[in-house]
CSV table of C-alpha atoms and ligand atoms in Angstrom, one decimal:
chain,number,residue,atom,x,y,z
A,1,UNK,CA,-98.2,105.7,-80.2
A,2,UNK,CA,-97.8,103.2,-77.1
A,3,UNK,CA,-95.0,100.7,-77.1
A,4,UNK,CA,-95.2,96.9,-76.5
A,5,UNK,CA,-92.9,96.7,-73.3
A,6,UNK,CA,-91.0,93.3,-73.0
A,7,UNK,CA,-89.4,91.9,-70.0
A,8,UNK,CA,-86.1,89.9,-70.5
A,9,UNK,CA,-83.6,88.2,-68.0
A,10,UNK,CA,-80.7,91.0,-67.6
A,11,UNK,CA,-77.7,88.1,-67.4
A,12,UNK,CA,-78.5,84.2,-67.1
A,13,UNK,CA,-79.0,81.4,-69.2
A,14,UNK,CA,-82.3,82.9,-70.9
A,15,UNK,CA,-80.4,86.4,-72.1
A,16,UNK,CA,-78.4,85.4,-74.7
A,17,UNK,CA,-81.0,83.6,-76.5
A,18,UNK,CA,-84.2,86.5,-75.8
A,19,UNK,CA,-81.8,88.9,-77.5
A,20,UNK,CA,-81.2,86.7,-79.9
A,21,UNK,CA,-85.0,86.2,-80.8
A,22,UNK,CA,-85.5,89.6,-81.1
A,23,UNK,CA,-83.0,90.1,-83.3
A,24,UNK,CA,-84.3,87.1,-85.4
A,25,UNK,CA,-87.3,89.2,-85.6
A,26,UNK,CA,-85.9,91.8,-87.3
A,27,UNK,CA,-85.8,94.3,-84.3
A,28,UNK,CA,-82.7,96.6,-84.1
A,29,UNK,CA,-81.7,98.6,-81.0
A,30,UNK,CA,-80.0,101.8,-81.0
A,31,UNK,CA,-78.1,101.8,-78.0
A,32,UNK,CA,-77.0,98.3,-77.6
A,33,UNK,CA,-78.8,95.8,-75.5
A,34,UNK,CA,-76.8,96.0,-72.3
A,35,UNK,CA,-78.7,98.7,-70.3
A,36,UNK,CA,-82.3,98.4,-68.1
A,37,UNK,CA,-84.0,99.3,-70.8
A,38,UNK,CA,-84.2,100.6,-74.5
A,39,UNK,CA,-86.1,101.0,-77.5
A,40,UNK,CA,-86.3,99.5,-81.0
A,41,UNK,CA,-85.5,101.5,-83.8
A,42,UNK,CA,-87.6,99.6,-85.9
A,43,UNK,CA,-90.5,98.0,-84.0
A,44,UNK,CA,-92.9,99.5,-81.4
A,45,UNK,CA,-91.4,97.7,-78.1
A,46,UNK,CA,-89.3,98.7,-75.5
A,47,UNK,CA,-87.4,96.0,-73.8
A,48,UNK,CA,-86.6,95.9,-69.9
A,49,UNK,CA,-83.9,93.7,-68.2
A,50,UNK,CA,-84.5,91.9,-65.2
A,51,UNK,CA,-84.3,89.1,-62.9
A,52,UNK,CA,-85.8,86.4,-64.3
A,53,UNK,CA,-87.8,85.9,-60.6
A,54,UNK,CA,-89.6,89.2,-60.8
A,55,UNK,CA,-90.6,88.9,-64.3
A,56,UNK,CA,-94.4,87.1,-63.5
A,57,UNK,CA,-94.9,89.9,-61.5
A,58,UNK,CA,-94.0,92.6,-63.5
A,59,UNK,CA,-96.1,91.2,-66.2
A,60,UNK,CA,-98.9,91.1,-63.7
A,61,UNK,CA,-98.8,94.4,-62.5
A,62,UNK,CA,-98.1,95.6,-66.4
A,63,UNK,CA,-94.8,97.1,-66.2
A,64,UNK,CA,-94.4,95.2,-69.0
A,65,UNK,CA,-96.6,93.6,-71.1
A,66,UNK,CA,-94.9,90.6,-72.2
A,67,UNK,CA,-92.1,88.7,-70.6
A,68,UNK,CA,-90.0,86.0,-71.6
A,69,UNK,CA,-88.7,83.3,-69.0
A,70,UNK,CA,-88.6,79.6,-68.2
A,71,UNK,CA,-92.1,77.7,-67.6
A,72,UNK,CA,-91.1,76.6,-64.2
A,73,UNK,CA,-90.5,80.3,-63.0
A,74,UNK,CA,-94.0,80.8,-64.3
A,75,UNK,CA,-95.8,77.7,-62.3
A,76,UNK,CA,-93.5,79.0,-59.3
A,77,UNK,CA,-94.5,82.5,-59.2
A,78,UNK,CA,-98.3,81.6,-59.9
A,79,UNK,CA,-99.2,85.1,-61.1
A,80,UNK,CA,-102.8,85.6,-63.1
A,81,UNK,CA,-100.9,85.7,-66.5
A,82,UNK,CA,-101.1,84.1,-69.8
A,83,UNK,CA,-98.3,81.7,-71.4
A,84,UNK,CA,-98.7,83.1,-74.8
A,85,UNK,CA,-95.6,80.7,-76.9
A,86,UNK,CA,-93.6,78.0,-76.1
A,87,UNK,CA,-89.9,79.0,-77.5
A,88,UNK,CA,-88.5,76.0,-77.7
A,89,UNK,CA,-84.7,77.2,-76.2
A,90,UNK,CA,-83.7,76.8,-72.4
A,91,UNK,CA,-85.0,73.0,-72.1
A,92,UNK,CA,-84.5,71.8,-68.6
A,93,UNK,CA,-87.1,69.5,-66.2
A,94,UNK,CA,-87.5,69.9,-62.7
A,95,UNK,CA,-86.3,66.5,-60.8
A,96,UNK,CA,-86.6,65.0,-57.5
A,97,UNK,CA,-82.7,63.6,-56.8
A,98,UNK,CA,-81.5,61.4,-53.9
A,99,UNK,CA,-78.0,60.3,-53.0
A,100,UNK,CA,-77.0,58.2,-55.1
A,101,UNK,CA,-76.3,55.6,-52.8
A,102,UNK,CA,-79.7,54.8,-51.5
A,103,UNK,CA,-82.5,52.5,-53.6
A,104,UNK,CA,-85.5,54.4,-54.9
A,105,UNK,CA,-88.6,52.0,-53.8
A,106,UNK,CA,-91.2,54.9,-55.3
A,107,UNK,CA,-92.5,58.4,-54.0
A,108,UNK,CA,-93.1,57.1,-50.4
A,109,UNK,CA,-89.3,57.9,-50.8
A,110,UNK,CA,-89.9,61.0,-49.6
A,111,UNK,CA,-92.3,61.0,-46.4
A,112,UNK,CA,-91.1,62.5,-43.6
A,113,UNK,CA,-87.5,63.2,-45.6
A,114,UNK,CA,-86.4,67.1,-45.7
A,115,UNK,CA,-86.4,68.0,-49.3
A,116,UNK,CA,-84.1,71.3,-50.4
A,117,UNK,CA,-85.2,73.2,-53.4
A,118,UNK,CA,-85.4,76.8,-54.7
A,119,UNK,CA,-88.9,75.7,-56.1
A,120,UNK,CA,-91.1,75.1,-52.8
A,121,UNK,CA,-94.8,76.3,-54.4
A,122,UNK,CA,-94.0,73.5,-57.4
A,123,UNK,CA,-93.0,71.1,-54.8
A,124,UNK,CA,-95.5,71.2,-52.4
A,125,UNK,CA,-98.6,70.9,-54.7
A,126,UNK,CA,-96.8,68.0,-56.4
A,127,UNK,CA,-96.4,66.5,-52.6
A,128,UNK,CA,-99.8,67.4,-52.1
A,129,UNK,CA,-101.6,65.8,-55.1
A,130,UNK,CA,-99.3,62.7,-54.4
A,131,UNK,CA,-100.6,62.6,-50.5
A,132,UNK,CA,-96.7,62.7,-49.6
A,133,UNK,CA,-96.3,64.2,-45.6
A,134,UNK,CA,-92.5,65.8,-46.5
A,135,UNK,CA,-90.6,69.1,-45.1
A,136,UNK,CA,-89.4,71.6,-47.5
A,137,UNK,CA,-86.8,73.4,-47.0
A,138,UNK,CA,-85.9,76.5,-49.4
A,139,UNK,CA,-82.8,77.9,-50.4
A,140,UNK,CA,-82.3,80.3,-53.1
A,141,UNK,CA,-79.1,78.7,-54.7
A,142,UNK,CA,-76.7,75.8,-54.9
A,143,UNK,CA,-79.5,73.4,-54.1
A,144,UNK,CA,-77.4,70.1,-55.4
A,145,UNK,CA,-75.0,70.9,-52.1
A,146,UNK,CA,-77.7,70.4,-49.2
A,147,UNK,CA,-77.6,66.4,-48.9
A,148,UNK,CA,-73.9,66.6,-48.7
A,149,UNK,CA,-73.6,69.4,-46.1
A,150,UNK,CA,-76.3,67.5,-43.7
A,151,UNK,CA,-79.3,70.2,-44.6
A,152,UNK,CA,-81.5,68.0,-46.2
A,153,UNK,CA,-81.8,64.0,-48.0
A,154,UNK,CA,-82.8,64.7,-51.1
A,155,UNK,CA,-83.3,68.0,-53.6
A,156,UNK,CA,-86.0,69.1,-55.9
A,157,UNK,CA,-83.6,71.2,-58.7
A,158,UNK,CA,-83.3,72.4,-62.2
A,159,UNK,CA,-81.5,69.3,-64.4
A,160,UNK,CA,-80.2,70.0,-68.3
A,161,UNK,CA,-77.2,67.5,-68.7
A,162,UNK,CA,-77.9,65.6,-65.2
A,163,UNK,CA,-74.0,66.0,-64.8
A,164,UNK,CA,-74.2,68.3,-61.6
A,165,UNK,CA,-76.2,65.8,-59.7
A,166,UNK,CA,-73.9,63.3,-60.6
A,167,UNK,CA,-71.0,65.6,-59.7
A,168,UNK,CA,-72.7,65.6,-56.2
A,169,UNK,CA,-73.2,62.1,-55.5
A,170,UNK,CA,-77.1,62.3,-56.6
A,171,UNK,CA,-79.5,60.6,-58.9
A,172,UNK,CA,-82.4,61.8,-60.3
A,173,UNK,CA,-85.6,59.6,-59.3
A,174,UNK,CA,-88.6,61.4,-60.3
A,175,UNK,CA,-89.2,64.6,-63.0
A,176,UNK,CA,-91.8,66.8,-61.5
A,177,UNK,CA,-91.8,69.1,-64.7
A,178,UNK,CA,-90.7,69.8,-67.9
A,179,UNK,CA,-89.7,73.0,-68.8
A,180,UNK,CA,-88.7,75.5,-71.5
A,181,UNK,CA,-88.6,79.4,-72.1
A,182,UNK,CA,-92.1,81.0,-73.2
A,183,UNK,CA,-94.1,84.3,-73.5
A,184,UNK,CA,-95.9,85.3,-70.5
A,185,UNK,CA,-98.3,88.0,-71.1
A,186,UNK,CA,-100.3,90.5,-69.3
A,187,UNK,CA,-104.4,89.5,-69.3
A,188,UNK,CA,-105.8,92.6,-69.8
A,189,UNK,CA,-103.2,94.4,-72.8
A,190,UNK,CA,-104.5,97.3,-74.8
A,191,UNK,CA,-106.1,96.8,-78.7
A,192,UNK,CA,-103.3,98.8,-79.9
A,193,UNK,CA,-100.8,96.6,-77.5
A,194,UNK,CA,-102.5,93.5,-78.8
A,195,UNK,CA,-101.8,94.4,-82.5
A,196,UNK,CA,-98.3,95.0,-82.0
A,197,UNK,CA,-98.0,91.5,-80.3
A,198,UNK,CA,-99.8,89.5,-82.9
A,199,UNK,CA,-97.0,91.1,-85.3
A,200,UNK,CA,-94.4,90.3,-82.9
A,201,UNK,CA,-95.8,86.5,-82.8
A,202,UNK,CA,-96.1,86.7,-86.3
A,203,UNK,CA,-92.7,87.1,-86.9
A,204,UNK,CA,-91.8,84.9,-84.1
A,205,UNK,CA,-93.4,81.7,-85.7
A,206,UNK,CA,-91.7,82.4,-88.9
A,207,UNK,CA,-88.0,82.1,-87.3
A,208,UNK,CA,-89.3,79.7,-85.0
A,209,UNK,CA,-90.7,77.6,-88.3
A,210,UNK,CA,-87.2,78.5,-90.4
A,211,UNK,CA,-85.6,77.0,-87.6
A,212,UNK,CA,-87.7,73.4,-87.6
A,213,UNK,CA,-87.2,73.3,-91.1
A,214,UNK,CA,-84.6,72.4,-94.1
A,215,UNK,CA,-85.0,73.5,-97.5
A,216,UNK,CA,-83.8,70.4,-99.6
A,217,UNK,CA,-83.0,70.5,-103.8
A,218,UNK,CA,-81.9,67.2,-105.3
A,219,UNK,CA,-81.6,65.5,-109.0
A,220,UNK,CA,-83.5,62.9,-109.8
A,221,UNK,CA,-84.6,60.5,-113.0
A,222,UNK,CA,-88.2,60.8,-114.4
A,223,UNK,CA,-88.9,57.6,-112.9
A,224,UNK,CA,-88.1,58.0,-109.6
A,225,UNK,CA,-90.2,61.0,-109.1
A,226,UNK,CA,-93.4,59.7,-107.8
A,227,UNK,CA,-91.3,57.5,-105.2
A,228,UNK,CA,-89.5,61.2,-104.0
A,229,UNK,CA,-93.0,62.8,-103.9
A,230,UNK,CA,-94.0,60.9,-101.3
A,231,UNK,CA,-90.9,60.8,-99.3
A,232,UNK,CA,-91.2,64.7,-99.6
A,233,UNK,CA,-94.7,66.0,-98.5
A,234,UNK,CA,-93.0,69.5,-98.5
A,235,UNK,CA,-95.5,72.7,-97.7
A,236,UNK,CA,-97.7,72.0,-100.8
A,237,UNK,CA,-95.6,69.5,-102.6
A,238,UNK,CA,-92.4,69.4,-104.2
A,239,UNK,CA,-91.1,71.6,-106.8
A,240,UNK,CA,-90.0,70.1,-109.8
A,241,UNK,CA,-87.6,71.7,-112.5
A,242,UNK,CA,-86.1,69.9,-115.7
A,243,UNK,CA,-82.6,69.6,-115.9
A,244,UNK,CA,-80.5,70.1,-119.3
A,245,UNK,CA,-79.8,66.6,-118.7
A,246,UNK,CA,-83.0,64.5,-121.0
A,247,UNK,CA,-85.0,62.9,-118.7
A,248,UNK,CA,-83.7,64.0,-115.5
A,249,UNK,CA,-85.1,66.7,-113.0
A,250,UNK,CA,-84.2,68.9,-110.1
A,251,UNK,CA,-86.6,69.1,-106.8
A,252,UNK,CA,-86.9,71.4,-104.2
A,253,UNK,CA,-88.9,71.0,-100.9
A,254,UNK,CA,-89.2,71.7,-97.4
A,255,UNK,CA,-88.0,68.8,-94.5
A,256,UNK,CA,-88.4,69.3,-91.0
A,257,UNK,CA,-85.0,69.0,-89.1
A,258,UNK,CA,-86.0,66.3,-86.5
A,259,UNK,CA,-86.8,63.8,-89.7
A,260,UNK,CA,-84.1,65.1,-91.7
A,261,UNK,CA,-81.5,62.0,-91.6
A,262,UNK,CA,-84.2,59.3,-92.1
A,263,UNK,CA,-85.4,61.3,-95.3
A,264,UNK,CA,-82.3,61.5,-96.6
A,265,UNK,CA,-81.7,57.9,-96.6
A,266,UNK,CA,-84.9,57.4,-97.6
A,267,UNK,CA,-84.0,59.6,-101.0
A,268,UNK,CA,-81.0,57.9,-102.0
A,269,UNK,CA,-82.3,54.6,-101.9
A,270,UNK,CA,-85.0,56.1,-103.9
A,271,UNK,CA,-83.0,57.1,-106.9
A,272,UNK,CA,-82.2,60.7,-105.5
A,273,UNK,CA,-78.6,62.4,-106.1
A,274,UNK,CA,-76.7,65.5,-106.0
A,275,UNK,CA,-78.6,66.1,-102.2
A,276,UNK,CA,-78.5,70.0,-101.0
A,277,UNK,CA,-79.5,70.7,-97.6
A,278,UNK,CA,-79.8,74.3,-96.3
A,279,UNK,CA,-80.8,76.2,-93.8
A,280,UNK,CA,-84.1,78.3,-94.2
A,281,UNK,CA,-84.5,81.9,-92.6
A,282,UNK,CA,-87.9,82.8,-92.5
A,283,UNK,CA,-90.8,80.4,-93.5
A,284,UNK,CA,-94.1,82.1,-93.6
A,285,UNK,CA,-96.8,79.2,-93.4
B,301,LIG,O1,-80.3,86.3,-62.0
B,301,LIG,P1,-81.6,85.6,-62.3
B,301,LIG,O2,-82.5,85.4,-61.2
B,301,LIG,O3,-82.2,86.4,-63.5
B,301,LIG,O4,-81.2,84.2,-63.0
B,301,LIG,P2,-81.2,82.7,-62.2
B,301,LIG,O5,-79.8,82.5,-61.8
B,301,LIG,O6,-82.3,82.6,-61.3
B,301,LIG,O7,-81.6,81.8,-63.5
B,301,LIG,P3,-80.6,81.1,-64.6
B,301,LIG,O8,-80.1,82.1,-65.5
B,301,LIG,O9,-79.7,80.1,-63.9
B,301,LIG,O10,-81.8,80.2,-65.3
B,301,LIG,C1,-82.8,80.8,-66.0
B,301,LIG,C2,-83.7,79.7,-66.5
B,301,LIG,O11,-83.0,78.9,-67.4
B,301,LIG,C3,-84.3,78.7,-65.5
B,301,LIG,O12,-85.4,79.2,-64.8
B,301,LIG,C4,-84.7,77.5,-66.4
B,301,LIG,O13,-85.9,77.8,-67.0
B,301,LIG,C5,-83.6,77.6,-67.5
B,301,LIG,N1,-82.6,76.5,-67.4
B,301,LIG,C6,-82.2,75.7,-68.4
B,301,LIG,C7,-81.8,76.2,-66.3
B,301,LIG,C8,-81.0,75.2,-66.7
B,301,LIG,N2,-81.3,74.9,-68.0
B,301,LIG,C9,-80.0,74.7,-65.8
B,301,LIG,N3,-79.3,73.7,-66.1
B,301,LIG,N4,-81.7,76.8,-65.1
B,301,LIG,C10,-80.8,76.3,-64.2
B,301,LIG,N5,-79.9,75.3,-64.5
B,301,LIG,C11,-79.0,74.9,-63.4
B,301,LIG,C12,-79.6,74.1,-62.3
B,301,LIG,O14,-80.2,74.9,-61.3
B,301,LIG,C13,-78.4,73.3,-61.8
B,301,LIG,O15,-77.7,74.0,-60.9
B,301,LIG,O16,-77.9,74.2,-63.9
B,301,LIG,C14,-77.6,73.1,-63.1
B,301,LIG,C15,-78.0,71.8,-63.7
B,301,LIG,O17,-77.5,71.7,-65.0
B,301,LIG,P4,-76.9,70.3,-65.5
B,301,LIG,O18,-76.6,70.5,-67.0
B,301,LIG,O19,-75.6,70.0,-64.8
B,301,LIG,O20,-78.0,69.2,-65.3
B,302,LIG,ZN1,-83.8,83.8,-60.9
């Protein structure tokens, strides 16, 4: 039987958490995850770790089937793939940055400036589509240094926090992109290759929906039930168990985490006590 062969970034910022994923998934490697490549003990893949930069390619050519990396690698290297998931970890944008000195009057900023960045292909069509005449100048790392050092007035780089810019006497002026880690995947993958990655995303979704999601009890009077209800849509709708306590009730549902402090309010004002939040490992929807 064939294995589903997935691409990871060998050491960076994407590692830690596309090991993690896998293990979320339930996929255990034998040999620990620290060589080029190994198999699951579990699970029909084989994963491969590599530079983040050749992983379009790879997936391309189908050295592996599946990769995971950042989106802007993915617009940069503009190889005939598909983007499969959006993962939701390594959340960064792509900026345009000027000394921080100098007023921003709009993108005409930038005609005729020399603009450093490790992403020229992303660049230049967004130059392009904007009808902005600028030189691009490429350089593999350390982009945020090239104003200072004389080698270009403004850079086109990776932002998280925004605090190296601001370490190097920059400001950002324009986002250009926002990114985060997805699956690539070859366009052209075997049926048997196919099935194994619907599984794989099957099980993907599930920690990726545990993870979006609180699992809430609480106690609650008779009468303030219908008022909770509707504060808690839940999956279906709540749960609702009677307590020893005459009259009184204890509810279980499902909260998303990005709503989770307004609901809680929302609850106690409503009557609700005794609140338990906790953390939910798999959700299959
Ligand atoms: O060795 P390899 O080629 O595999 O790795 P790499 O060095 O090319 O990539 P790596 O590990 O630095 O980043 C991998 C991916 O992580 C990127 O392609 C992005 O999709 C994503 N990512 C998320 C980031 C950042 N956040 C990030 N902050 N990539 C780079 N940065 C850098 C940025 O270049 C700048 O130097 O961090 C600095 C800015 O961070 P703040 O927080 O100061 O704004
Ligand atoms: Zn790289």
């Amino acid at each position: 039987m064939s294995e589903l062969k997935i691409a990871i970034q060998k050491s960076g910022r994407l590692s830690e958490n596309s090991k993690k994923l896998l293990e979320e998934c339930g996929i255990k490697f034998s040999n620990g995850i620290s060589v080029l490549k190994t198999t699951a003990q579990n699970f029909p893949v084989e994963v491969l770790f590599l530079r983040d930069d050749d992983i379009p390619q790879y997936v391309e050519q189908q050295v592996a089937d599946i990769g995971i990396l950042g989106e802007n690698m993915v617009y940069e290297k503009n190889k005939d793939v598909n983007i499969i998931e959006q993962l939701g970890f390594a959340q960064c944008r792509l900026s345009l940055a000027i000394p921080k000195e100098e007023t921003y009057p709009g993108l005409g900023y930038f005609i005729n400036k020399k603009v450093a960045t490790s992403y020229p292909k992303i660049l230049s069509d967004f130059f392009k589509k904007n009808k902005i005449t600028a030189e691009i100048e490429e350089i593999s790392g350390s982009v945020e240094i090239a104003p200072g050092i004389g080698l270009a007035d403004a850079v086109c780089d990776i932002v998280s926090s925004g605090s190296t810019l601001l370490t190097n006497g920059l400001h950002e002026v324009e986002t250009i992109l926002k990114s985060q880690a997805v699956i690539i995947g070859n366009k052209n993958l075997s049926r048997e290759k196919q099935e194994i990655l619907t599984s794989f995303l099957f099980r993907i979704r599930a920690v990726k929906n545990a993870k979006e999601n609180k699992y809430i009890l609480l106690n609650a009077p008779e009468s303030a039930i219908p008022k909770i209800c509707s504060i808690l849509p839940g999956m279906k709708s709540p749960t609702i168990l009677p307590l020893v306590e005459k009259g009184w009730y204890s509810l279980h549902s499902v909260v998303k985490e990005d709503e989770f402090w307004i609901r809680i309010n929302q609850l106690k004002e409503a009557g609700a006590e005794g609140i338990l939040v906790i953390p939910i490992e798999k959700m299959i929807l």
